[in-house]
C-alpha positions as MATLAB code, in Angstrom:
seq = 'MERNSIVKAIANILAERGVGNLLPLEYPLSPLEHVFPKSIIVVREDEPSTIVAAALSSDDYIGRLFEIREQYMMDNNTTEETNNEKLATGIDTSTSGITSSDLSIERTLRSKSGIHMKSYFTDGTTKFFCKIFFAEQFDALRRNCGCEESFIASLAQCAKWDSSGGKSGSTFLKTKDGRFLLKQISRYEMDAFSNFAPSYFQYMSEAFFHELPTVLCKIFGLYRVGYKNMTTGRSIRMDILVMENLFYDRCVQKIFDLKGSMRNRHVQVTGKENEVLLDENMVEYLFQSPLFLYSHSKQMLRESLHNDTLFLSRLDVMDYSLLVGIDEEKQELVVGIVDFIRTFTWDKKLESWVKDSGIFGGGGKEPTIISPRQYRIRFREAMDRYFLMVPDFWTTINI';
ca = [
       0.000    0.000    0.000;
       1.144    3.534   -0.769;
       0.781    4.746    2.823;
       2.949    1.863    4.115;
       5.603    2.703    1.530;
       5.754    6.269    2.815;
       6.192    5.107    6.403;
       8.936    2.633    5.408;
      10.757    5.334    3.448;
      10.805    7.652    6.464;
      11.991    4.812    8.707;
      14.843    3.998    6.313;
      15.971    7.636    6.228;
      16.066    7.775   10.022;
      18.017    4.485   10.164;
      20.604    5.784    7.665;
      21.155    8.821    9.861;
      21.849    6.669   12.888;
      18.649    7.362   14.717;
      17.981    4.133   16.554;
      15.903    2.724   19.374;
      12.732    4.256   17.988;
       9.327    2.696   18.193;
       7.972    1.538   14.809;
       6.414    4.396   12.893;
       2.686    4.274   12.375;
       0.719    5.953    9.639;
      -1.031    8.974   11.264;
      -4.406    8.276    9.602;
      -6.767    5.394   10.209;
      -7.647    2.918    7.424;
     -10.933    4.824    6.972;
      -9.185    8.166    6.377;
      -7.772    9.359    3.059;
      -5.826   12.377    1.817;
      -5.365   13.615   -1.745;
      -2.868   15.906   -3.509;
      -3.732   19.636   -3.398;
      -6.515   19.008   -0.885;
      -6.624   19.951    2.792;
      -9.696   17.784    3.421;
      -9.290   14.452    5.180;
     -11.924   12.227    3.574;
     -13.426    9.682    5.944;
     -15.394    6.694    4.721;
     -17.836    6.947    7.639;
     -18.447   10.700    7.158;
     -20.165   11.339    3.788;
     -19.937   15.105    4.241;
     -16.154   14.934    3.831;
     -16.589   13.555    0.303;
     -18.708   16.606   -0.540;
     -16.158   18.932    1.083;
     -13.338   17.432   -0.994;
     -15.359   17.809   -4.195;
     -16.332   21.430   -3.489;
     -12.719   22.358   -2.701;
     -11.282   20.697   -5.828;
      -9.612   22.805   -8.513;
     -11.954   21.430  -11.171;
     -15.110   22.504   -9.329;
     -13.730   25.916   -8.377;
     -12.520   26.526  -11.946;
     -15.841   25.628  -13.573;
     -17.789   27.645  -11.037;
     -15.527   30.657  -11.692;
     -16.255   30.402  -15.418;
     -20.009   30.331  -14.713;
     -19.787   33.400  -12.465;
     -17.716   35.256  -15.065;
     -20.350   34.547  -17.692;
     -23.107   35.860  -15.453;
     -21.072   38.992  -14.715;
     -20.594   39.592  -18.445;
     -24.342   39.220  -18.957;
     -24.970   41.673  -16.117;
     -22.562   44.219  -17.592;
     -24.370   43.980  -20.908;
     -27.681   44.581  -19.125;
     -26.279   47.595  -17.262;
     -25.010   49.113  -20.518;
     -28.475   48.686  -22.014;
     -30.036   50.293  -18.938;
     -27.666   53.259  -19.176;
     -28.681   53.771  -22.805;
     -32.364   53.718  -21.788;
     -31.717   56.217  -18.999;
     -30.155   58.563  -21.527;
     -33.417   58.480  -23.482;
     -35.550   59.073  -20.375;
     -36.747   55.489  -19.704;
     -37.004   54.521  -16.016;
     -35.035   51.313  -15.321;
     -34.944   51.411  -11.508;
     -33.924   48.122   -9.851;
     -35.038   49.189   -6.351;
     -31.509   49.277   -4.942;
     -30.496   45.782   -6.083;
     -26.708   45.632   -6.464;
     -24.845   44.061   -9.365;
     -23.926   41.098   -7.151;
     -27.552   40.691   -6.071;
     -28.678   40.835   -9.680;
     -26.209   38.113  -10.600;
     -27.448   35.894   -7.772;
     -31.095   36.545   -8.608;
     -30.587   35.688  -12.281;
     -28.735   32.522  -11.342;
     -31.566   31.417   -9.048;
     -34.131   32.151  -11.753;
     -32.275   30.135  -14.389;
     -34.392   27.249  -15.659;
     -31.351   25.114  -16.463;
     -29.009   23.536  -13.969;
     -25.459   22.251  -14.305;
     -24.565   19.012  -12.542;
     -20.854   18.408  -11.951;
     -19.059   15.148  -11.233;
     -15.880   14.806   -9.221;
     -13.687   11.697   -8.936;
     -10.620   11.177   -6.745;
      -8.605    8.180   -5.587;
      -5.644    7.524   -3.285;
      -4.681    4.204   -4.838;
      -6.782    2.019   -2.552;
     -10.156    3.759   -2.529;
     -12.109    5.439   -5.306;
     -14.501    8.262   -4.374;
     -17.062   10.132   -6.424;
     -19.407   13.038   -5.847;
     -22.105   14.358   -8.174;
     -23.001   17.971   -7.440;
     -26.547   18.828   -8.530;
     -27.536   22.368   -9.584;
     -24.038   23.598   -8.808;
     -24.459   27.259   -9.776;
     -27.898   27.725   -8.160;
     -26.863   26.260   -4.814;
     -23.650   28.291   -4.917;
     -25.679   31.476   -5.484;
     -28.082   30.563   -2.679;
     -25.225   29.952   -0.224;
     -23.515   33.217   -1.193;
     -26.704   35.164   -0.633;
     -27.145   33.565    2.795;
     -23.560   34.353    3.755;
     -22.507   30.764    4.426;
     -20.386   30.038    1.347;
     -17.132   30.823    3.159;
     -17.822   28.422    6.038;
     -19.679   25.723    4.090;
     -16.695   23.539    3.168;
     -15.105   23.925    6.603;
     -18.374   22.820    8.224;
     -18.680   19.758    5.980;
     -15.089   18.720    6.774;
     -16.400   16.880    9.855;
     -19.780   15.385   10.688;
     -21.368   12.889   13.039;
     -24.542   10.846   13.116;
     -27.341   12.807   14.715;
     -30.013   10.955   16.675;
     -33.270   12.881   16.867;
     -35.524   10.612   18.899;
     -39.296   10.696   18.708;
     -39.772   11.517   15.022;
     -41.450    9.014   12.719;
     -39.578    9.504    9.447;
     -36.876    6.954   10.256;
     -34.458    8.926    8.065;
     -30.716    8.921    8.654;
     -29.450   12.333    9.748;
     -25.922   13.649   10.088;
     -24.874   16.913   11.665;
     -21.695   18.853   10.940;
     -19.426   19.013   13.970;
     -19.919   22.783   14.275;
     -23.693   22.255   14.276;
     -24.442   24.631   11.383;
     -25.845   22.121    8.874;
     -27.774   18.866    8.788;
     -27.362   16.144    6.166;
     -30.260   13.859    5.360;
     -30.053   10.683    3.310;
     -32.931   10.613    0.837;
     -34.394    7.921   -1.382;
     -33.946    7.790   -5.136;
     -37.615    8.737   -5.489;
     -37.110   11.835   -3.299;
     -34.005   12.740   -5.291;
     -35.951   12.569   -8.560;
     -38.860   14.532   -7.075;
     -36.661   17.384   -5.871;
     -34.669   17.438   -9.107;
     -37.916   17.958  -11.009;
     -39.142   20.934   -9.000;
     -35.733   22.405   -8.059;
     -36.006   25.289  -10.605;
     -39.304   26.324   -8.974;
     -37.686   26.130   -5.533;
     -34.785   28.377   -6.555;
     -37.131   30.891   -8.150;
     -39.284   30.910   -5.017;
     -36.221   31.586   -2.860;
     -35.226   34.483   -5.138;
     -38.667   35.999   -4.486;
     -38.013   35.677   -0.747;
     -34.503   37.152   -0.952;
     -35.086   40.052   -3.320;
     -38.822   40.783   -3.283;
     -39.640   40.427    0.415;
     -41.827   37.335    0.093;
     -42.484   36.015    3.627;
     -41.442   32.364    3.944;
     -40.422   29.858    6.599;
     -39.156   27.124    4.261;
     -36.059   25.508    5.713;
     -33.228   26.323    3.306;
     -31.628   23.486    1.370;
     -28.009   24.340    0.606;
     -26.921   21.403   -1.537;
     -27.925   18.141   -3.193;
     -25.330   15.432   -3.784;
     -24.826   11.834   -4.782;
     -21.720   10.420   -3.090;
     -20.017    7.075   -2.874;
     -16.791    5.137   -2.682;
     -15.286    1.687   -3.112;
     -12.346    0.516   -1.048;
     -10.478   -2.057   -3.140;
      -8.627   -3.392   -0.102;
     -11.485   -3.919    2.353;
     -14.224   -4.394   -0.230;
     -16.369   -1.766    1.501;
     -18.510    0.434   -0.724;
     -21.374    2.879   -0.385;
     -23.597    5.002   -2.576;
     -26.141    7.501   -1.262;
     -28.095   10.621   -2.118;
     -27.943   13.370    0.487;
     -29.209   16.896    0.864;
     -27.611   19.521    3.067;
     -29.934   21.919    4.868;
     -29.705   24.593    7.502;
     -29.915   23.623   11.138;
     -32.785   25.783   12.352;
     -31.621   25.421   15.934;
     -27.942   26.285   15.380;
     -26.538   28.372   18.240;
     -29.878   28.145   20.037;
     -30.858   26.875   23.475;
     -33.915   24.861   22.445;
     -35.611   22.927   25.232;
     -38.547   21.434   23.299;
     -38.928   20.410   19.663;
     -42.208   19.686   17.879;
     -42.804   18.188   14.435;
     -46.284   19.399   13.447;
     -48.440   18.226   10.538;
     -51.879   19.421   11.663;
     -53.220   15.900   12.233;
     -54.289   14.139   15.427;
     -54.067   10.637   13.953;
     -51.155    8.660   15.417;
     -49.372   11.900   16.224;
     -48.297   11.208   19.788;
     -45.058    9.882   21.268;
     -44.167    8.977   24.812;
     -42.181   11.805   26.425;
     -38.846   10.521   27.718;
     -36.917   13.743   28.311;
     -34.045   12.659   26.062;
     -31.951   15.270   24.311;
     -33.204   16.231   20.817;
     -36.506   14.482   21.509;
     -39.036   15.326   18.786;
     -42.662   15.582   19.906;
     -45.740   15.519   17.676;
     -49.120   17.255   17.302;
     -50.929   15.548   20.168;
     -47.967   16.300   22.415;
     -48.243   19.932   21.348;
     -51.926   20.065   22.333;
     -51.063   18.597   25.737;
     -48.273   21.146   26.140;
     -50.589   24.042   25.195;
     -52.985   23.152   28.018;
     -50.119   23.752   30.432;
     -48.242   26.563   28.667;
     -50.086   28.296   25.779;
     -47.818   29.776   23.100;
     -48.623   33.450   22.573;
     -47.242   35.531   19.707;
     -47.168   39.277   19.205;
     -49.648   40.404   16.577;
     -46.941   41.218   14.000;
     -45.268   37.841   14.597;
     -48.575   36.030   14.205;
     -49.284   37.928   10.989;
     -45.830   37.167    9.594;
     -46.196   33.462   10.428;
     -49.666   33.344    8.865;
     -48.468   35.027    5.653;
     -45.411   32.775    5.454;
     -47.454   29.605    5.904;
     -49.987   30.833    3.343;
     -47.242   31.457    0.758;
     -45.290   28.283    1.455;
     -48.233   25.884    1.533;
     -49.673   27.377   -1.657;
     -46.298   27.003   -3.367;
     -45.909   23.387   -2.221;
     -49.499   22.512   -3.116;
     -48.965   23.732   -6.675;
     -45.981   21.404   -6.902;
     -48.110   18.480   -5.633;
     -45.990   18.336   -2.482;
     -47.454   17.019    0.747;
     -46.566   15.471    4.102;
     -44.302   18.378    5.078;
     -43.998   19.489    8.709;
     -43.591   22.685   10.665;
     -40.588   22.127   12.897;
     -40.940   24.243   16.040;
     -38.293   24.831   18.683;
     -38.990   26.641   21.958;
     -36.012   28.775   22.979;
     -36.914   29.543   26.583;
     -33.689   31.492   27.109;
     -34.602   34.111   24.494;
     -38.361   33.615   24.851;
     -38.645   32.906   21.131;
     -40.085   30.294   18.810;
     -37.868   28.991   16.019;
     -39.919   27.619   13.130;
     -39.363   26.221    9.652;
     -41.139   23.954    7.166;
     -39.133   20.772    6.613;
     -39.497   17.517    4.658;
     -41.095   19.243    1.673;
     -39.853   17.004   -1.128;
     -42.530   14.288   -1.063;
     -44.951   14.604   -3.957;
     -48.457   13.158   -4.285;
     -47.904   10.176   -6.587;
     -50.462    7.815   -8.080;
     -49.927    5.173   -5.373;
     -50.756    7.693   -2.658;
     -53.837    8.818   -4.590;
     -54.987    5.183   -4.757;
     -54.353    4.639   -1.035;
     -56.322    7.774   -0.191;
     -59.256    6.738   -2.402;
     -59.427    3.195   -0.952;
     -59.373    4.386    2.661;
     -61.842    7.171    1.998;
     -64.330    4.900    0.211;
     -64.220    2.023    2.705;
     -63.230   -0.574    0.092;
     -61.065   -3.450    1.397;
     -61.623   -2.450    5.019;
     -61.040    1.264    4.661;
     -64.135    1.765    6.777;
     -64.721    5.255    5.472;
     -62.290    6.624    8.082;
     -60.259    9.730    7.493;
     -57.429    8.610    5.181;
     -53.869    8.931    6.428;
     -52.899   10.183    2.956;
     -54.820   13.174    1.627;
     -54.381   15.363   -1.430;
     -51.927   18.304   -1.393;
     -54.859   20.744   -1.412;
     -56.540   19.037    1.563;
     -53.215   18.806    3.344;
     -52.600   22.540    2.786;
     -55.995   23.525    4.235;
     -55.680   21.239    7.253;
     -52.112   22.365    7.885;
     -52.942   26.087    7.826;
     -55.973   25.724   10.103;
     -54.059   23.666   12.662;
     -51.085   26.040   12.821;
     -53.466   28.949   13.295;
     -54.987   27.152   16.300;
     -51.683   26.144   17.862;
     -50.239   29.669   18.096;
     -52.354   32.308   19.828;
     -52.028   36.062   19.355;
     -51.533   38.632   22.087;
     -53.626   41.734   21.198;
     -51.749   45.021   21.170;
     -52.704   48.704   21.037;
     -53.449   48.566   17.294;
     -55.489   45.354   17.335;
     -59.094   45.806   16.226;
     -61.539   43.903   18.440;
     -65.046   43.387   17.129;
     -67.663   43.337   19.898;
];
């Protein structure tokens, strides 16, 4: 093996120089760790985020991304020259204070096409690969959110994150600094998000540059990663998305995953760290400690949920949740819509119809799977009930 050859070479040099009585040299990295030329990232087989970090820091990715940015800047300069000509003739071309950089990011997010990049690297024993989906759009989104500089450093280390209580059963990883979460998704979920990704990026551009209220949890990257170790025979292949950790740098005592349903939405409270409670647990909690919001906060939440659920319904997306964290230290609620990449496919339509009609034992009970429109209505109504408003001086009260 190459790493053993390096160690032997160093040992021979020390022996030639008369340095004796030394313990045998050991390679500083474990068999699961790998390093590559021109890369500062230590890639670990049991930490998929490190594969992404290595790919995003590679010269090939950086070079191609630079070319894309240069092209967008050239297009922006052409647009500005056209605008200057129109101004000279008295035509108003105001951009409401949007800078050239903002304009470049907005145009990138609104692009209907997406470039997917592939990165391959090997250290002689193990072959790694990473496919980067929608490279330029996710790069623009991260730059606008101010996390591009720290993104690679965060992904350089991760650990399995156990959020107990939730029902998704998904595998989650958290970066060691706690800024981002990585979720393994199915091939179906990967295809679903890839199909509506252009709409997602355009929606986020509306939120960033046109003050559209939203509480969608931001997705910062979509990747397909894998490796094969020729020595051990170990191999892996997975699709992962990287999203913001809503509770980063927060002191959150209680977490709720809310869908607006009371059917099988209760878990036994254990008091474990990162325990995720459900809708029925929320109702129980509200009897003891009602959650009151200021009128402007309630209005902002209502508008955000209206916008987000309408957007998701139009994409045939359902089964999303409002993740709520109670930060008792700051007396604040931290909220965000998560798990919004499941679309209403024909098999779910069939399941809903069978349960609703009572055929094959459905019994005419409320179906566990409902249409995106029904889900949207139920979701909005439930969230409006969960969070109460504190009237202020400007609140109109009808008597």
